[in-house]
Amino acid sequence: MTVGSPSEEYKMEGWKGAGWGKKVKVDLPLSEANADTFDALVLPGGVMNPDHLRRDPQVLAFVKSFFTAGKPVGAICHGPWTLIDAGVVRGRKMTSYETIQTDLKNPGPIGWTKKWWGTRASSRAASRMICPPSTGN
């Protein structure tokens, strides 16, 4: 697993409960990342991370490249916000944290599910993420 970030800083800090959580080392700034070298993408949840990511054109282009290549993409909790702004949700089955379902309905996904569909996944919360069946790889 490679941890990437649009920030040039080589650390990120998570959120746990009502305060800051664990610091995580960033392995690769997005400016140096190439989607062709990755098998899949998982977008973080929470409120702050997706809200920042969805406003970054470099992030949106990176996300779109995974969809264009047909690679697996996961989005946890509020992570689908980034997918909305990347323009990749129309016509797809998705789920999300309850408070952003209207956001997902506006661009036109075809419904909500807790199951995998093709190479895309989303989850209402990290604790409810559904993993695809094993392919033996």
PDB file of C-alpha atoms in Angstrom:
ATOM      1  CA  MET A   1       0.000   0.000   0.000  1.00  0.00           C
ATOM      2  CA  THR A   2       1.227   3.485  -0.863  1.00  0.00           C
ATOM      3  CA  VAL A   3      -0.052   6.515   1.031  1.00  0.00           C
ATOM      4  CA  GLY A   4      -0.332   9.509  -1.265  1.00  0.00           C
ATOM      5  CA  SER A   5      -1.286  13.117  -0.661  1.00  0.00           C
ATOM      6  CA  PRO A   6      -1.701  16.272  -2.730  1.00  0.00           C
ATOM      7  CA  SER A   7       0.311  18.023  -0.030  1.00  0.00           C
ATOM      8  CA  GLU A   8       4.070  18.118  -0.388  1.00  0.00           C
ATOM      9  CA  GLU A   9       4.361  17.440   3.352  1.00  0.00           C
ATOM     10  CA  TYR A  10       5.424  13.921   4.171  1.00  0.00           C
ATOM     11  CA  LYS A  11       2.952  13.358   6.997  1.00  0.00           C
ATOM     12  CA  MET A  12      -0.794  13.377   7.472  1.00  0.00           C
ATOM     13  CA  GLU A  13      -2.803  13.353  10.653  1.00  0.00           C
ATOM     14  CA  GLY A  14      -6.009  11.404  11.026  1.00  0.00           C
ATOM     15  CA  TRP A  15      -9.028  12.157  13.147  1.00  0.00           C
ATOM     16  CA  LYS A  16     -10.154   9.922  16.001  1.00  0.00           C
ATOM     17  CA  GLY A  17     -13.308  10.585  17.974  1.00  0.00           C
ATOM     18  CA  ALA A  18     -13.371  14.255  18.921  1.00  0.00           C
ATOM     19  CA  GLY A  19      -9.719  15.031  18.258  1.00  0.00           C
ATOM     20  CA  TRP A  20      -6.665  14.444  16.135  1.00  0.00           C
ATOM     21  CA  GLY A  21      -5.502  10.875  15.806  1.00  0.00           C
ATOM     22  CA  LYS A  22      -2.508   8.999  14.482  1.00  0.00           C
ATOM     23  CA  LYS A  23       0.091  10.609  12.206  1.00  0.00           C
ATOM     24  CA  VAL A  24       0.751   8.713   8.988  1.00  0.00           C
ATOM     25  CA  LYS A  25       3.831   8.998   6.777  1.00  0.00           C
ATOM     26  CA  VAL A  26       3.088  10.008   3.193  1.00  0.00           C
ATOM     27  CA  ASP A  27       4.985   7.766   0.789  1.00  0.00           C
ATOM     28  CA  LEU A  28       4.366   9.753  -2.369  1.00  0.00           C
ATOM     29  CA  PRO A  29       3.137  13.271  -3.108  1.00  0.00           C
ATOM     30  CA  LEU A  30       0.436  13.298  -5.768  1.00  0.00           C
ATOM     31  CA  SER A  31       2.624  15.456  -8.011  1.00  0.00           C
ATOM     32  CA  GLU A  32       4.929  12.434  -8.398  1.00  0.00           C
ATOM     33  CA  ALA A  33       2.195   9.772  -8.674  1.00  0.00           C
ATOM     34  CA  ASN A  34       1.116   8.043 -11.866  1.00  0.00           C
ATOM     35  CA  ALA A  35      -2.155   6.104 -11.811  1.00  0.00           C
ATOM     36  CA  ASP A  36      -0.701   3.580 -14.281  1.00  0.00           C
ATOM     37  CA  THR A  37       1.597   2.270 -11.536  1.00  0.00           C
ATOM     38  CA  PHE A  38      -1.259   1.456  -9.115  1.00  0.00           C
ATOM     39  CA  ASP A  39      -3.750  -1.406  -9.079  1.00  0.00           C
ATOM     40  CA  ALA A  40      -6.490   0.408  -7.142  1.00  0.00           C
ATOM     41  CA  LEU A  41      -7.404   3.623  -5.332  1.00  0.00           C
ATOM     42  CA  VAL A  42      -9.102   4.091  -1.954  1.00  0.00           C
ATOM     43  CA  LEU A  43     -10.337   7.572  -1.069  1.00  0.00           C
ATOM     44  CA  PRO A  44     -10.404   8.471   2.629  1.00  0.00           C
ATOM     45  CA  GLY A  45     -13.519   9.189   4.597  1.00  0.00           C
ATOM     46  CA  GLY A  46     -14.318  11.650   7.291  1.00  0.00           C
ATOM     47  CA  VAL A  47     -15.462  15.150   6.417  1.00  0.00           C
ATOM     48  CA  MET A  48     -12.261  17.189   6.196  1.00  0.00           C
ATOM     49  CA  ASN A  49     -10.215  14.973   3.870  1.00  0.00           C
ATOM     50  CA  PRO A  50     -12.848  14.552   1.145  1.00  0.00           C
ATOM     51  CA  ASP A  51     -13.791  18.220   1.383  1.00  0.00           C
ATOM     52  CA  HIS A  52     -10.190  19.238   0.693  1.00  0.00           C
ATOM     53  CA  LEU A  53      -9.593  16.596  -1.971  1.00  0.00           C
ATOM     54  CA  ARG A  54     -12.691  17.479  -4.006  1.00  0.00           C
ATOM     55  CA  ARG A  55     -11.401  21.025  -4.542  1.00  0.00           C
ATOM     56  CA  ASP A  56      -8.030  19.995  -5.978  1.00  0.00           C
ATOM     57  CA  PRO A  57      -7.960  19.667  -9.806  1.00  0.00           C
ATOM     58  CA  GLN A  58      -4.904  17.390  -9.610  1.00  0.00           C
ATOM     59  CA  VAL A  59      -6.793  14.991  -7.305  1.00  0.00           C
ATOM     60  CA  LEU A  60      -9.855  15.000  -9.586  1.00  0.00           C
ATOM     61  CA  ALA A  61      -7.732  14.180 -12.642  1.00  0.00           C
ATOM     62  CA  PHE A  62      -6.005  11.355 -10.715  1.00  0.00           C
ATOM     63  CA  VAL A  63      -9.376   9.891  -9.672  1.00  0.00           C
ATOM     64  CA  LYS A  64     -10.742  10.124 -13.238  1.00  0.00           C
ATOM     65  CA  SER A  65      -7.716   8.252 -14.558  1.00  0.00           C
ATOM     66  CA  PHE A  66      -8.611   5.212 -12.413  1.00  0.00           C
ATOM     67  CA  PHE A  67     -12.154   5.191 -13.776  1.00  0.00           C
ATOM     68  CA  THR A  68     -10.924   5.630 -17.351  1.00  0.00           C
ATOM     69  CA  ALA A  69      -8.574   2.671 -16.882  1.00  0.00           C
ATOM     70  CA  GLY A  70     -11.338   0.553 -15.288  1.00  0.00           C
ATOM     71  CA  LYS A  71      -9.358   0.094 -12.092  1.00  0.00           C
ATOM     72  CA  PRO A  72     -10.954  -0.562  -8.680  1.00  0.00           C
ATOM     73  CA  VAL A  73     -11.875   2.562  -6.713  1.00  0.00           C
ATOM     74  CA  GLY A  74     -13.114   2.618  -3.123  1.00  0.00           C
ATOM     75  CA  ALA A  75     -14.617   5.586  -1.300  1.00  0.00           C
ATOM     76  CA  ILE A  76     -15.331   5.533   2.426  1.00  0.00           C
ATOM     77  CA  CYS A  77     -17.903   7.628   4.320  1.00  0.00           C
ATOM     78  CA  HIS A  78     -17.803  11.142   2.735  1.00  0.00           C
ATOM     79  CA  GLY A  79     -15.235   9.975   0.156  1.00  0.00           C
ATOM     80  CA  PRO A  80     -17.876   9.935  -2.625  1.00  0.00           C
ATOM     81  CA  TRP A  81     -17.791  13.764  -2.528  1.00  0.00           C
ATOM     82  CA  THR A  82     -14.502  13.495  -4.408  1.00  0.00           C
ATOM     83  CA  LEU A  83     -16.102  11.136  -6.933  1.00  0.00           C
ATOM     84  CA  ILE A  84     -18.958  13.600  -7.465  1.00  0.00           C
ATOM     85  CA  ASP A  85     -16.592  16.447  -8.254  1.00  0.00           C
ATOM     86  CA  ALA A  86     -14.500  14.172 -10.474  1.00  0.00           C
ATOM     87  CA  GLY A  87     -17.665  13.605 -12.514  1.00  0.00           C
ATOM     88  CA  VAL A  88     -17.662   9.816 -12.261  1.00  0.00           C
ATOM     89  CA  VAL A  89     -20.827   8.937 -10.286  1.00  0.00           C
ATOM     90  CA  ARG A  90     -23.590   9.408 -12.866  1.00  0.00           C
ATOM     91  CA  GLY A  91     -25.320   6.105 -13.570  1.00  0.00           C
ATOM     92  CA  ARG A  92     -23.465   4.119 -10.881  1.00  0.00           C
ATOM     93  CA  LYS A  93     -24.764   2.273  -7.825  1.00  0.00           C
ATOM     94  CA  MET A  94     -23.244   3.773  -4.706  1.00  0.00           C
ATOM     95  CA  THR A  95     -23.611   4.060  -0.978  1.00  0.00           C
ATOM     96  CA  SER A  96     -22.348   6.728   1.356  1.00  0.00           C
ATOM     97  CA  TYR A  97     -22.614   8.204   4.763  1.00  0.00           C
ATOM     98  CA  GLU A  98     -26.294   9.080   5.239  1.00  0.00           C
ATOM     99  CA  THR A  99     -25.760  12.860   5.214  1.00  0.00           C
ATOM    100  CA  ILE A 100     -24.412  12.968   1.655  1.00  0.00           C
ATOM    101  CA  GLN A 101     -27.029  10.805  -0.082  1.00  0.00           C
ATOM    102  CA  THR A 102     -28.680  13.899  -1.562  1.00  0.00           C
ATOM    103  CA  ASP A 103     -25.295  15.016  -2.898  1.00  0.00           C
ATOM    104  CA  LEU A 104     -25.030  11.660  -4.672  1.00  0.00           C
ATOM    105  CA  LYS A 105     -28.587  11.779  -6.015  1.00  0.00           C
ATOM    106  CA  ASN A 106     -28.076  15.162  -7.665  1.00  0.00           C
ATOM    107  CA  PRO A 107     -25.460  13.974 -10.206  1.00  0.00           C
ATOM    108  CA  GLY A 108     -27.570  10.869 -10.857  1.00  0.00           C
ATOM    109  CA  PRO A 109     -26.249   7.545  -9.529  1.00  0.00           C
ATOM    110  CA  ILE A 110     -28.722   4.740 -10.150  1.00  0.00           C
ATOM    111  CA  GLY A 111     -29.140   3.666  -6.515  1.00  0.00           C
ATOM    112  CA  TRP A 112     -27.457   2.598  -3.315  1.00  0.00           C
ATOM    113  CA  THR A 113     -26.033  -0.760  -2.412  1.00  0.00           C
ATOM    114  CA  LYS A 114     -23.596  -2.362   0.027  1.00  0.00           C
ATOM    115  CA  LYS A 115     -22.289  -4.706  -2.678  1.00  0.00           C
ATOM    116  CA  TRP A 116     -19.467  -4.462  -5.172  1.00  0.00           C
ATOM    117  CA  TRP A 117     -20.362  -3.605  -8.721  1.00  0.00           C
ATOM    118  CA  GLY A 118     -17.601  -4.256 -11.191  1.00  0.00           C
ATOM    119  CA  THR A 119     -14.481  -2.497  -9.986  1.00  0.00           C
ATOM    120  CA  ARG A 120     -16.097   0.224  -7.846  1.00  0.00           C
ATOM    121  CA  ALA A 121     -16.939   0.261  -4.148  1.00  0.00           C
ATOM    122  CA  SER A 122     -18.212   2.776  -1.653  1.00  0.00           C
ATOM    123  CA  SER A 123     -19.138   2.509   1.982  1.00  0.00           C
ATOM    124  CA  ARG A 124     -21.264   4.409   4.495  1.00  0.00           C
ATOM    125  CA  ALA A 125     -18.412   4.208   7.011  1.00  0.00           C
ATOM    126  CA  ALA A 126     -15.011   2.533   7.195  1.00  0.00           C
ATOM    127  CA  SER A 127     -16.414  -0.037   9.628  1.00  0.00           C
ATOM    128  CA  ARG A 128     -18.967  -1.095   6.994  1.00  0.00           C
ATOM    129  CA  MET A 129     -16.665  -1.366   3.966  1.00  0.00           C
ATOM    130  CA  ILE A 130     -17.497  -4.400   1.865  1.00  0.00           C
ATOM    131  CA  CYS A 131     -14.543  -6.128   0.246  1.00  0.00           C
ATOM    132  CA  PRO A 132     -14.780  -7.866  -3.129  1.00  0.00           C
ATOM    133  CA  PRO A 133     -14.677 -11.625  -3.373  1.00  0.00           C
ATOM    134  CA  SER A 134     -11.139 -12.932  -3.565  1.00  0.00           C
ATOM    135  CA  THR A 135      -9.880 -13.457  -7.086  1.00  0.00           C
ATOM    136  CA  GLY A 136      -6.865 -15.425  -5.955  1.00  0.00           C
ATOM    137  CA  ASN A 137      -4.487 -12.596  -6.865  1.00  0.00           C
TER     138      ASN A 137
END
